[in-house]
Amino acid sequence: MAPSSSTLCFLFLLGIFSSTFTSSFTEIGARVEGSGRIRRRTLMDNGLGLTPQMGWNSWNHFHCDINETLIKETADAMVSTGLSAVGYIYINLDDCWGELNRDSQGNLVPKASSFPSGIKALADYAHSKGLKLGIYSDAGTQTCSKTMPGSLGHEEQDAKTFALWGVDYLKYDNCEDTGGLSPKERYPKMSEALLNSGRPMFFSLCEWGQEDPATWAPSIGNSWRTTGDIEDNWDSMTGIADQNDQWASYAKPGAWNDPDMLEVGNGGMTTEEYRCHFSIWALAKAPLLIGCDVRSMDNVTFELVANKEVIDVNQDKLGVQGKKVKKEGDLEVWAGPLANNMVAVVLWNRGSSSANITAYWSDIGLKPSTVVDCRDLWAHSTETGVEDEISAEVDSHACKMYTLKPHTNRDRS
Ligand code: GAL
């Protein structure tokens, strides 16, 4: 049977989408017959998150103490420091941006005392600087702070409000009264509402890994939290890295595991511990959402989060989450494949004294006898012609991070 004209139209539009990965709403849809409306088929066709999201979020440092001046100053700092130029694009409001009650039409209302100009003005401001604005809501009746309403039962209305305001990203939490409905029922509703809102918005699910979202969220969201909240200390960070690791195989372009936002720069860990935090998050294709006050960021913090070579691992086009491949006591090797047959490796010493850590080619998926150039992403130095293994002395609570680039046959001759 010959394909109908609507099928051909659909295939044509799909072809445009897959060849350009455009996020333009109308180009990635299929026309609903007779209605003249353009509809996307699923939220995942939003074309967003082909690499993990990068940006800043207010929660880890400021909690509920946020206002529009802070957000604008943060946007300014993201640009002036050069962080936006290395990929940190999203400026994300977390909890506490709204009034406790909806207005008489049931709309969410920005808090007059802290966001007097409204969210649209903030989105316009972010866009004028080449940034994107993210917002926060909740799949229950109230957000976790209990200072503002959640979106349960208001999904379509709230998604339309966010679209109207020019919002680019929604983090969707899981607090308070959820009407006895499981996340698997509540989150798809918002996904559908975003789909129908008329504006592509990155959808970040935050149900803390309670119902193994890696197994169902990839079709409805761009990322999903795999754990409870991170705290600014070594034990929390290492525990969360491990919890997230078990879901590695579910991550893919457009759909990422989220072990929570970065604590780098907040003061609770040493520089080397933060280097481990950032290296492992980058390797694990985690969202890189800075969680400190970027307006007063010191050079040490900047050099950690702005390391383009480490960011490039996170943003690698292959989109495969690196994982723990070897553990001998507290000494670990984490690794994952990158585009162009390259491999990223982290040697991670979680113990209390300095030690030698070795990754053999068999540990990290390289064929025996492969010769590589080994790039140290923190020392910014390259060792050429390395064979069989990489090995390094690694301090306590520290790590090394490398990319390995196999020689081609031509290189070898
Ligand atoms: C938690 C969430 C945090 C933050 C907080 C706001 O549930 O995991 O990342 O959003 O709520 O109240």
GROMACS .gro file of C-alpha atoms and ligand atoms in nm:
model
  425
    1MET     CA    1   0.000   0.000   0.000
    2ALA     CA    2   0.133   0.344  -0.091
    3PRO     CA    3   0.210   0.567   0.207
    4SER     CA    4  -0.047   0.837   0.273
    5SER     CA    5   0.046   1.200   0.225
    6SER     CA    6   0.046   1.253   0.602
    7THR     CA    7   0.291   0.963   0.644
    8LEU     CA    8   0.518   1.114   0.379
    9CYS     CA    9   0.492   1.449   0.550
   10PHE     CA   10   0.585   1.286   0.880
   11LEU     CA   11   0.885   1.107   0.729
   12PHE     CA   12   0.998   1.424   0.558
   13LEU     CA   13   0.983   1.618   0.883
   14LEU     CA   14   1.156   1.338   1.069
   15GLY     CA   15   1.433   1.348   0.809
   16ILE     CA   16   1.478   1.719   0.862
   17PHE     CA   17   1.492   1.663   1.236
   18SER     CA   18   1.742   1.380   1.232
   19SER     CA   19   1.971   1.552   0.985
   20THR     CA   20   1.988   1.882   1.168
   21PHE     CA   21   1.889   1.801   1.529
   22THR     CA   22   1.707   2.129   1.526
   23SER     CA   23   1.504   2.212   1.833
   24SER     CA   24   1.260   2.428   1.643
   25PHE     CA   25   0.916   2.320   1.753
   26THR     CA   26   0.739   2.315   1.420
   27GLU     CA   27   1.014   2.136   1.230
   28ILE     CA   28   1.015   1.831   1.454
   29GLY     CA   29   0.645   1.768   1.461
   30ALA     CA   30   0.394   1.582   1.253
   31ARG     CA   31   0.082   1.755   1.132
   32VAL     CA   32  -0.230   1.624   1.306
   33GLU     CA   33  -0.460   1.539   1.020
   34GLY     CA   34  -0.737   1.789   0.961
   35SER     CA   35  -0.655   2.002   1.262
   36GLY     CA   36  -0.379   2.212   1.108
   37ARG     CA   37  -0.193   2.175   1.437
   38ILE     CA   38   0.167   2.063   1.451
   39ARG     CA   39   0.246   1.812   1.724
   40ARG     CA   40   0.564   1.648   1.840
   41ARG     CA   41   0.537   1.274   1.878
   42THR     CA   42   0.705   1.249   2.217
   43LEU     CA   43   0.886   1.493   2.439
   44MET     CA   44   1.211   1.326   2.351
   45ASP     CA   45   1.182   1.472   2.005
   46ASN     CA   46   1.254   1.808   2.162
   47GLY     CA   47   1.611   1.765   2.035
   48LEU     CA   48   1.745   1.882   2.372
   49GLY     CA   49   2.009   1.723   2.589
   50LEU     CA   50   2.197   1.547   2.311
   51THR     CA   51   2.487   1.599   2.552
   52PRO     CA   52   2.435   1.643   2.929
   53GLN     CA   53   2.296   1.979   3.034
   54MET     CA   54   2.541   2.240   3.161
   55GLY     CA   55   2.464   2.548   3.363
   56TRP     CA   56   2.401   2.672   3.715
   57ASN     CA   57   2.131   2.604   3.974
   58SER     CA   58   2.046   2.812   4.280
   59TRP     CA   59   1.974   2.535   4.533
   60ASN     CA   60   2.308   2.397   4.657
   61HIS     CA   61   2.439   2.735   4.764
   62PHE     CA   62   2.139   2.963   4.815
   63HIS     CA   63   1.850   2.730   4.900
   64CYS     CA   64   1.541   2.953   4.938
   65ASP     CA   65   1.740   3.275   4.960
   66ILE     CA   66   1.699   3.376   4.594
   67ASN     CA   67   1.580   3.687   4.413
   68GLU     CA   68   1.595   3.840   4.066
   69THR     CA   69   1.905   4.048   4.139
   70LEU     CA   70   2.098   3.737   4.234
   71ILE     CA   71   1.983   3.557   3.919
   72LYS     CA   72   2.075   3.850   3.695
   73GLU     CA   73   2.414   3.892   3.861
   74THR     CA   74   2.473   3.521   3.820
   75ALA     CA   75   2.385   3.543   3.452
   76ASP     CA   76   2.628   3.835   3.418
   77ALA     CA   77   2.901   3.636   3.595
   78MET     CA   78   2.844   3.327   3.380
   79VAL     CA   79   2.922   3.539   3.078
   80SER     CA   80   3.199   3.762   3.217
   81THR     CA   81   3.395   3.469   3.367
   82GLY     CA   82   3.380   3.279   3.038
   83LEU     CA   83   3.178   2.993   3.190
   84SER     CA   84   2.901   3.033   2.934
   85ALA     CA   85   3.159   3.018   2.655
   86VAL     CA   86   3.270   2.670   2.772
   87GLY     CA   87   2.911   2.546   2.773
   88TYR     CA   88   2.738   2.651   3.097
   89ILE     CA   89   2.423   2.785   2.937
   90TYR     CA   90   2.130   2.713   3.169
   91ILE     CA   91   2.057   2.949   3.460
   92ASN     CA   92   1.817   2.744   3.671
   93LEU     CA   93   1.592   2.870   3.948
   94ASP     CA   94   1.521   2.604   4.206
   95ASP     CA   95   1.256   2.602   4.478
   96CYS     CA   96   1.106   2.918   4.636
   97TRP     CA   97   1.060   3.147   4.335
   98GLY     CA   98   0.677   3.163   4.370
   99GLU     CA   99   0.402   3.284   4.595
  100LEU     CA  100   0.238   3.035   4.830
  101ASN     CA  101  -0.093   3.057   4.646
  102ARG     CA  102  -0.202   3.057   4.282
  103ASP     CA  103  -0.394   3.358   4.148
  104SER     CA  104  -0.772   3.358   4.099
  105GLN     CA  105  -0.731   3.189   3.758
  106GLY     CA  106  -0.517   2.918   3.911
  107ASN     CA  107  -0.188   3.044   3.766
  108LEU     CA  108   0.145   3.021   3.943
  109VAL     CA  109   0.263   3.364   4.059
  110PRO     CA  110   0.625   3.479   4.094
  111LYS     CA  111   0.697   3.595   4.449
  112ALA     CA  112   0.643   3.971   4.452
  113SER     CA  113   0.902   4.038   4.723
  114SER     CA  114   1.189   3.859   4.545
  115PHE     CA  115   1.089   3.846   4.176
  116PRO     CA  116   0.894   4.172   4.132
  117SER     CA  117   0.970   4.194   3.757
  118GLY     CA  118   0.838   3.843   3.698
  119ILE     CA  119   0.993   3.538   3.535
  120LYS     CA  120   0.943   3.651   3.176
  121ALA     CA  121   1.169   3.949   3.240
  122LEU     CA  122   1.435   3.714   3.377
  123ALA     CA  123   1.403   3.481   3.078
  124ASP     CA  124   1.436   3.782   2.846
  125TYR     CA  125   1.744   3.890   3.038
  126ALA     CA  126   1.901   3.544   3.016
  127HIS     CA  127   1.823   3.521   2.644
  128SER     CA  128   1.971   3.863   2.579
  129LYS     CA  129   2.300   3.725   2.712
  130GLY     CA  130   2.284   3.409   2.504
  131LEU     CA  131   2.181   3.202   2.808
  132LYS     CA  132   1.871   2.993   2.883
  133LEU     CA  133   1.643   3.009   3.185
  134GLY     CA  134   1.533   2.708   3.389
  135ILE     CA  135   1.252   2.688   3.640
  136TYR     CA  136   1.139   2.446   3.909
  137SER     CA  137   0.810   2.288   4.000
  138ASP     CA  138   0.687   1.976   4.171
  139ALA     CA  139   0.478   1.671   4.086
  140GLY     CA  140   0.285   1.701   4.414
  141THR     CA  141   0.057   1.965   4.561
  142GLN     CA  142   0.342   2.171   4.708
  143THR     CA  143   0.714   2.203   4.647
  144CYS     CA  144   0.960   2.056   4.897
  145SER     CA  145   1.007   2.389   5.077
  146LYS     CA  146   0.627   2.406   5.117
  147THR     CA  147   0.649   2.773   5.024
  148MET     CA  148   0.481   2.740   4.686
  149PRO     CA  149   0.231   2.520   4.501
  150GLY     CA  150   0.326   2.211   4.304
  151SER     CA  151   0.187   2.134   3.959
  152LEU     CA  152  -0.014   1.821   4.037
  153GLY     CA  153  -0.348   1.864   3.861
  154HIS     CA  154  -0.222   2.185   3.692
  155GLU     CA  155   0.027   2.031   3.453
  156GLU     CA  156  -0.112   2.175   3.127
  157GLN     CA  157  -0.172   2.518   3.277
  158ASP     CA  158   0.174   2.542   3.434
  159ALA     CA  159   0.355   2.415   3.126
  160LYS     CA  160   0.174   2.681   2.921
  161THR     CA  161   0.269   2.946   3.176
  162PHE     CA  162   0.634   2.844   3.158
  163ALA     CA  163   0.620   2.848   2.777
  164LEU     CA  164   0.461   3.193   2.783
  165TRP     CA  165   0.736   3.320   3.009
  166GLY     CA  166   1.003   3.188   2.770
  167VAL     CA  167   1.135   2.924   3.008
  168ASP     CA  168   1.376   2.669   2.857
  169TYR     CA  169   1.407   2.401   3.126
  170LEU     CA  170   1.195   2.247   3.399
  171LYS     CA  171   1.326   2.064   3.705
  172TYR     CA  172   1.034   1.866   3.845
  173ASP     CA  173   1.050   1.758   4.210
  174ASN     CA  174   0.853   1.496   4.400
  175CYS     CA  175   0.734   1.643   4.730
  176GLU     CA  176   0.430   1.669   4.949
  177ASP     CA  177   0.088   1.529   4.874
  178THR     CA  178   0.108   1.328   4.557
  179GLY     CA  179  -0.249   1.201   4.564
  180GLY     CA  180  -0.128   0.846   4.618
  181LEU     CA  181  -0.007   0.838   4.257
  182SER     CA  182   0.333   0.696   4.173
  183PRO     CA  183   0.596   0.905   3.990
  184LYS     CA  184   0.538   0.678   3.691
  185GLU     CA  185   0.189   0.826   3.666
  186ARG     CA  186   0.263   1.188   3.761
  187TYR     CA  187   0.579   1.258   3.560
  188PRO     CA  188   0.445   1.153   3.219
  189LYS     CA  189   0.161   1.405   3.267
  190MET     CA  190   0.404   1.693   3.284
  191SER     CA  191   0.605   1.547   2.998
  192GLU     CA  192   0.291   1.549   2.784
  193ALA     CA  193   0.202   1.900   2.902
  194LEU     CA  194   0.546   2.028   2.803
  195LEU     CA  195   0.505   1.859   2.468
  196ASN     CA  196   0.179   2.046   2.416
  197SER     CA  197   0.305   2.379   2.550
  198GLY     CA  198   0.438   2.516   2.223
  199ARG     CA  199   0.795   2.560   2.347
  200PRO     CA  200   1.079   2.307   2.366
  201MET     CA  201   1.178   2.275   2.731
  202PHE     CA  202   1.443   2.046   2.876
  203PHE     CA  203   1.265   1.814   3.123
  204SER     CA  204   1.468   1.723   3.432
  205LEU     CA  205   1.295   1.467   3.655
  206CYS     CA  206   1.375   1.474   4.026
  207GLU     CA  207   1.212   1.180   4.204
  208TRP     CA  208   1.543   1.091   4.373
  209GLY     CA  209   1.574   0.750   4.207
  210GLN     CA  210   1.286   0.614   4.413
  211GLU     CA  211   1.120   0.407   4.143
  212ASP     CA  212   1.429   0.329   3.936
  213PRO     CA  213   1.356   0.607   3.685
  214ALA     CA  214   1.638   0.495   3.456
  215THR     CA  215   1.407   0.211   3.356
  216TRP     CA  216   1.112   0.433   3.253
  217ALA     CA  217   1.218   0.798   3.236
  218PRO     CA  218   1.429   0.792   2.915
  219SER     CA  219   1.113   0.810   2.705
  220ILE     CA  220   0.960   1.104   2.894
  221GLY     CA  221   1.245   1.321   3.016
  222ASN     CA  222   1.593   1.445   2.930
  223SER     CA  223   1.742   1.354   3.268
  224TRP     CA  224   1.635   1.191   3.592
  225ARG     CA  225   1.783   1.203   3.939
  226THR     CA  226   1.916   0.866   4.050
  227THR     CA  227   1.979   0.957   4.413
  228GLY     CA  228   1.878   1.170   4.710
  229ASP     CA  229   2.028   1.513   4.761
  230ILE     CA  230   2.404   1.556   4.745
  231GLU     CA  231   2.575   1.716   5.044
  232ASP     CA  232   2.895   1.913   5.031
  233ASN     CA  233   3.118   1.640   5.174
  234TRP     CA  234   3.331   1.348   5.054
  235ASP     CA  235   3.112   1.066   5.188
  236SER     CA  236   2.798   1.202   5.027
  237MET     CA  237   2.969   1.266   4.694
  238THR     CA  238   3.137   0.922   4.675
  239GLY     CA  239   2.819   0.740   4.783
  240ILE     CA  240   2.615   0.921   4.520
  241ALA     CA  241   2.871   0.846   4.249
  242ASP     CA  242   2.836   0.475   4.330
  243GLN     CA  243   2.457   0.481   4.342
  244ASN     CA  244   2.440   0.655   4.006
  245ASP     CA  245   2.692   0.415   3.853
  246GLN     CA  246   2.458   0.116   3.858
  247TRP     CA  247   2.231   0.285   3.600
  248ALA     CA  248   2.509   0.366   3.353
  249SER     CA  249   2.378   0.150   3.071
  250TYR     CA  250   2.051   0.348   3.053
  251ALA     CA  251   2.209   0.684   2.966
  252LYS     CA  252   2.212   0.800   2.606
  253PRO     CA  253   2.197   1.123   2.405
  254GLY     CA  254   1.881   1.307   2.508
  255ALA     CA  255   1.836   1.108   2.830
  256TRP     CA  256   2.085   1.115   3.117
  257ASN     CA  257   2.129   0.982   3.470
  258ASP     CA  258   2.149   1.272   3.716
  259PRO     CA  259   2.349   1.216   4.037
  260ASP     CA  260   2.258   1.572   4.147
  261MET     CA  261   2.423   1.908   4.107
  262LEU     CA  262   2.785   2.005   4.164
  263GLU     CA  263   2.909   2.114   4.505
  264VAL     CA  264   3.245   2.232   4.366
  265GLY     CA  265   3.328   2.569   4.521
  266ASN     CA  266   3.095   2.546   4.819
  267GLY     CA  267   3.376   2.483   5.068
  268GLY     CA  268   3.301   2.141   5.220
  269MET     CA  269   3.565   1.942   5.032
  270THR     CA  270   3.934   1.987   4.955
  271THR     CA  271   4.044   2.097   4.609
  272GLU     CA  272   4.152   1.739   4.527
  273GLU     CA  273   3.818   1.602   4.646
  274TYR     CA  274   3.636   1.853   4.428
  275ARG     CA  275   3.861   1.752   4.137
  276CYS     CA  276   3.743   1.391   4.189
  277HIS     CA  277   3.380   1.508   4.209
  278PHE     CA  278   3.409   1.702   3.883
  279SER     CA  279   3.610   1.432   3.702
  280ILE     CA  280   3.367   1.154   3.791
  281TRP     CA  281   3.060   1.365   3.707
  282ALA     CA  282   3.215   1.449   3.370
  283LEU     CA  283   3.307   1.087   3.296
  284ALA     CA  284   2.962   0.964   3.405
  285LYS     CA  285   2.792   1.202   3.161
  286ALA     CA  286   2.618   1.369   3.454
  287PRO     CA  287   2.458   1.710   3.420
  288LEU     CA  288   2.722   1.973   3.498
  289LEU     CA  289   2.519   2.222   3.698
  290ILE     CA  290   2.742   2.449   3.902
  291GLY     CA  291   2.605   2.493   4.254
  292CYS     CA  292   2.825   2.763   4.406
  293ASP     CA  293   2.813   3.142   4.401
  294VAL     CA  294   2.974   3.215   4.065
  295ARG     CA  295   2.982   3.588   4.142
  296SER     CA  296   3.257   3.530   4.397
  297MET     CA  297   3.414   3.213   4.259
  298ASP     CA  298   3.788   3.184   4.333
  299ASN     CA  299   4.047   3.086   4.072
  300VAL     CA  300   4.088   2.735   4.205
  301THR     CA  301   3.717   2.665   4.164
  302PHE     CA  302   3.713   2.829   3.823
  303GLU     CA  303   4.001   2.616   3.701
  304LEU     CA  304   3.819   2.301   3.809
  305VAL     CA  305   3.480   2.369   3.651
  306ALA     CA  306   3.615   2.549   3.345
  307ASN     CA  307   3.861   2.275   3.243
  308LYS     CA  308   3.759   2.242   2.880
  309GLU     CA  309   3.937   1.910   2.835
  310VAL     CA  310   3.732   1.753   3.114
  311ILE     CA  311   3.414   1.921   2.990
  312ASP     CA  312   3.483   1.775   2.644
  313VAL     CA  313   3.467   1.425   2.793
  314ASN     CA  314   3.128   1.505   2.941
  315GLN     CA  315   3.003   1.656   2.616
  316ASP     CA  316   3.148   1.385   2.391
  317LYS     CA  317   2.913   1.308   2.105
  318LEU     CA  318   2.911   0.931   2.159
  319GLY     CA  319   2.713   0.989   2.479
  320VAL     CA  320   2.815   0.672   2.665
  321GLN     CA  321   2.829   0.697   3.043
  322GLY     CA  322   3.168   0.598   3.183
  323LYS     CA  323   3.160   0.367   3.483
  324LYS     CA  324   3.358   0.196   3.753
  325VAL     CA  325   3.548  -0.085   3.580
  326LYS     CA  326   3.784  -0.196   3.855
  327LYS     CA  327   3.804  -0.174   4.231
  328GLU     CA  328   4.080  -0.299   4.457
  329GLY     CA  329   3.989  -0.185   4.806
  330ASP     CA  330   3.980   0.193   4.792
  331LEU     CA  331   4.163   0.213   4.458
  332GLU     CA  332   3.934   0.243   4.160
  333VAL     CA  333   3.948   0.272   3.783
  334TRP     CA  334   3.654   0.438   3.608
  335ALA     CA  335   3.643   0.446   3.228
  336GLY     CA  336   3.422   0.484   2.926
  337PRO     CA  337   3.442   0.502   2.548
  338LEU     CA  338   3.446   0.831   2.359
  339ALA     CA  339   3.390   0.914   1.993
  340ASN     CA  340   3.672   0.833   1.748
  341ASN     CA  341   3.773   0.518   1.940
  342MET     CA  342   3.909   0.719   2.226
  343VAL     CA  343   3.875   0.617   2.589
  344ALA     CA  344   3.841   0.833   2.902
  345VAL     CA  345   3.990   0.704   3.227
  346VAL     CA  346   3.987   0.821   3.588
  347LEU     CA  347   4.225   0.666   3.842
  348TRP     CA  348   4.056   0.737   4.174
  349ASN     CA  349   4.215   0.687   4.517
  350ARG     CA  350   3.938   0.685   4.776
  351GLY     CA  351   4.169   0.560   5.051
  352SER     CA  352   4.356   0.741   5.326
  353SER     CA  353   4.710   0.711   5.190
  354SER     CA  354   4.884   0.769   4.860
  355ALA     CA  355   4.895   0.464   4.630
  356ASN     CA  356   4.979   0.344   4.282
  357ILE     CA  357   4.681   0.271   4.056
  358THR     CA  358   4.707   0.087   3.724
  359ALA     CA  359   4.453   0.053   3.447
  360TYR     CA  360   4.535  -0.230   3.206
  361TRP     CA  361   4.398  -0.218   2.854
  362SER     CA  362   4.179  -0.518   2.936
  363ASP     CA  363   4.021  -0.314   3.221
  364ILE     CA  364   3.921  -0.027   2.996
  365GLY     CA  365   3.815  -0.192   2.672
  366LEU     CA  366   4.130  -0.147   2.463
  367LYS     CA  367   4.271  -0.434   2.259
  368PRO     CA  368   4.607  -0.571   2.377
  369SER     CA  369   4.898  -0.414   2.189
  370THR     CA  370   4.704  -0.095   2.118
  371VAL     CA  371   4.940   0.201   2.124
  372VAL     CA  372   4.792   0.526   2.249
  373ASP     CA  373   4.870   0.887   2.314
  374CYS     CA  374   4.778   0.951   2.673
  375ARG     CA  375   4.654   1.298   2.757
  376ASP     CA  376   4.651   1.401   3.124
  377LEU     CA  377   4.346   1.628   3.139
  378TRP     CA  378   4.445   1.802   3.461
  379ALA     CA  379   4.820   1.840   3.395
  380HIS     CA  380   4.748   1.927   3.029
  381SER     CA  381   5.036   1.712   2.911
  382THR     CA  382   5.062   1.425   2.663
  383GLU     CA  383   5.269   1.108   2.672
  384THR     CA  384   5.296   0.948   2.330
  385GLY     CA  385   5.335   0.580   2.242
  386VAL     CA  386   5.190   0.428   2.560
  387GLU     CA  387   5.125   0.049   2.553
  388ASP     CA  388   4.944  -0.206   2.772
  389GLU     CA  389   4.863   0.004   3.079
  390ILE     CA  390   4.857   0.343   3.241
  391SER     CA  391   4.973   0.376   3.593
  392ALA     CA  392   5.015   0.663   3.836
  393GLU     CA  393   5.084   0.742   4.198
  394VAL     CA  394   4.763   0.901   4.324
  395ASP     CA  395   4.733   1.091   4.653
  396SER     CA  396   4.470   1.010   4.913
  397HIS     CA  397   4.124   1.141   4.812
  398ALA     CA  398   4.261   1.245   4.474
  399CYS     CA  399   4.236   1.134   4.114
  400LYS     CA  400   4.399   1.151   3.771
  401MET     CA  401   4.202   1.182   3.452
  402TYR     CA  402   4.315   1.090   3.101
  403THR     CA  403   4.195   1.043   2.750
  404LEU     CA  404   4.364   0.773   2.545
  405LYS     CA  405   4.386   0.816   2.171
  406PRO     CA  406   4.481   0.497   1.984
  407HIS     CA  407   4.740   0.534   1.711
  408THR     CA  408   4.612   0.450   1.366
  409ASN     CA  409   4.810   0.201   1.150
  410ARG     CA  410   4.962   0.499   0.972
  411ASP     CA  411   5.084   0.646   1.302
  412ARG     CA  412   5.261   0.321   1.378
  413SER     CA  413   5.446   0.270   1.047
  414GAL     C1  414   1.473   1.841   4.680
  414GAL     C2  415   1.562   1.831   4.558
  414GAL     C3  416   1.667   1.938   4.568
  414GAL     C4  417   1.601   2.074   4.575
  414GAL     C5  418   1.503   2.079   4.691
  414GAL     C6  419   1.421   2.208   4.692
  414GAL     O1  420   1.373   1.747   4.673
  414GAL     O2  421   1.618   1.703   4.552
  414GAL     O3  422   1.757   1.930   4.458
  414GAL     O4  423   1.535   2.098   4.454
  414GAL     O5  424   1.412   1.969   4.685
  414GAL     O6  425   1.329   2.211   4.795
   0.00000   0.00000   0.00000
